[in-house]
Coordinates of C-alpha atoms in Angstrom, one line a residue:
X61 CA 98.2 5.6 68.4
X62 CA 98.3 4.9 72.1
X63 CA 97.0 7.5 74.4
X64 CA 99.0 9.3 76.8
X65 CA 98.5 9.6 80.7
X66 CA 95.7 12.1 81.5
X67 CA 94.5 12.9 85.1
X68 CA 91.0 11.6 83.8
X69 CA 92.6 8.1 84.0
X70 CA 93.2 8.8 87.8
X71 CA 91.5 6.1 90.5
X72 CA 92.4 9.1 92.9
X73 CA 95.0 6.9 94.7
X74 CA 98.4 8.2 94.6
X75 CA 100.5 4.9 94.4
X76 CA 98.3 3.2 91.8
X77 CA 98.0 6.3 89.4
X78 CA 101.7 6.5 89.5
X79 CA 101.8 2.9 88.6
X80 CA 99.5 3.7 85.8
X81 CA 101.6 6.5 84.6
X82 CA 104.7 4.1 84.7
X83 CA 102.8 1.7 82.6
X84 CA 101.8 4.3 80.1
X85 CA 105.5 5.2 79.6
X86 CA 106.0 1.7 79.1
X87 CA 103.5 1.2 76.5
X88 CA 104.8 4.3 74.7
X89 CA 108.0 2.7 74.5
X90 CA 106.7 -0.4 73.1
X91 CA 104.9 2.0 70.6
X92 CA 108.0 3.8 69.8
X93 CA 109.9 0.6 68.5
X94 CA 107.1 -0.9 66.9
X95 CA 108.0 0.2 63.3
X96 CA 111.8 0.8 63.9
X97 CA 114.3 -1.9 63.5
X98 CA 115.6 -3.1 66.9
X99 CA 117.7 -5.8 68.1
X100 CA 116.1 -8.8 69.7
X101 CA 117.8 -8.2 72.8
X102 CA 116.0 -4.8 73.3
X103 CA 112.8 -6.0 72.7
X104 CA 113.3 -9.0 75.1
X105 CA 114.3 -6.4 77.9
X106 CA 111.3 -4.3 77.2
X107 CA 109.0 -7.0 77.3
X108 CA 110.6 -8.4 80.4
X109 CA 110.5 -4.7 82.2
X110 CA 106.8 -4.5 81.0
X111 CA 105.8 -7.9 82.3
X112 CA 107.6 -7.5 85.6
X113 CA 106.3 -4.2 86.4
X114 CA 102.8 -5.2 85.2
X115 CA 102.9 -8.0 87.7
X116 CA 104.1 -5.8 90.5
X117 CA 101.2 -3.3 89.8
X118 CA 98.6 -6.0 89.6
X119 CA 99.6 -7.3 93.0
X120 CA 99.3 -3.6 94.7
X121 CA 96.2 -3.0 93.1
X122 CA 94.7 -6.4 94.1
X123 CA 95.9 -5.3 97.7
X124 CA 94.3 -1.8 97.4
X125 CA 91.0 -3.3 95.9
X126 CA 90.8 -5.8 98.9
X127 CA 91.5 -3.0 101.2
X128 CA 88.4 -0.8 99.7
X129 CA 86.2 -3.9 99.4
X130 CA 85.8 -3.3 95.7
X131 CA 82.8 -5.0 94.5
X132 CA 83.9 -6.9 91.2
X133 CA 87.4 -8.0 92.9
X134 CA 87.4 -11.6 91.7
X135 CA 86.5 -10.8 88.3
X136 CA 89.3 -8.1 88.1
X137 CA 91.6 -10.5 89.5
X138 CA 90.9 -13.1 87.0
X139 CA 91.4 -10.4 84.3
X140 CA 94.9 -9.9 85.6
X141 CA 95.5 -13.5 85.5
X142 CA 94.3 -13.6 81.9
X143 CA 96.6 -10.6 81.0
X144 CA 99.6 -12.4 82.4
X145 CA 98.7 -15.7 80.7
X146 CA 98.6 -13.8 77.6
X147 CA 102.0 -12.3 78.1
X148 CA 103.5 -15.5 79.0
X149 CA 102.3 -17.0 75.8
X150 CA 103.8 -14.3 73.7
X151 CA 107.0 -14.9 75.5
X152 CA 106.8 -18.7 75.0
X153 CA 105.8 -18.2 71.1
X154 CA 108.7 -16.0 69.9
X155 CA 109.5 -16.5 66.4
X156 CA 111.0 -13.3 65.1
X157 CA 111.7 -9.8 66.4
X158 CA 109.1 -8.6 64.2
X159 CA 106.7 -11.2 65.6
X160 CA 107.3 -10.2 69.0
X161 CA 107.1 -6.7 68.6
X162 CA 103.8 -7.0 66.7
X163 CA 102.3 -9.4 69.4
X164 CA 103.8 -7.2 72.1
X165 CA 102.2 -4.0 70.7
X166 CA 98.8 -5.8 70.2
X167 CA 98.8 -6.9 73.7
X168 CA 99.9 -3.6 75.4
X169 CA 97.3 -1.8 73.4
X170 CA 94.4 -4.0 74.2
X171 CA 95.6 -4.5 77.9
X172 CA 96.0 -0.7 78.2
X173 CA 92.5 0.1 76.6
X174 CA 90.6 -2.6 78.3
X175 CA 92.4 -2.6 81.8
X176 CA 93.0 1.2 82.4
X177 CA 91.0 3.4 80.1
X178 CA 87.5 1.3 80.3
X179 CA 87.8 1.8 83.8
X180 CA 87.1 5.7 83.7

């Protein structure tokens, strides 16, 4: 089960925290459909929403990190690129709806755990 947003995950920047909250909500939607029958179009729409919001968030987060002179900025930006590439691979290699649900869930879980939760 994926964790829910908690203030302990805060980076103490309102806009970034709100975006992280939204990503937790999208991750919860991915988890919710994981073991349920879902139409392929529904899972594609969720994947698209998650992917687009993630790119939007990464852009904002990188601008903020540059503004505060984040010491590990380049490495963090590289992680963002790797996450985006992983999502693109998932999109390109869709075989079945169940395959897509499984890959998306694994990616979201890995990303959420590594990207947001491990920063605290």
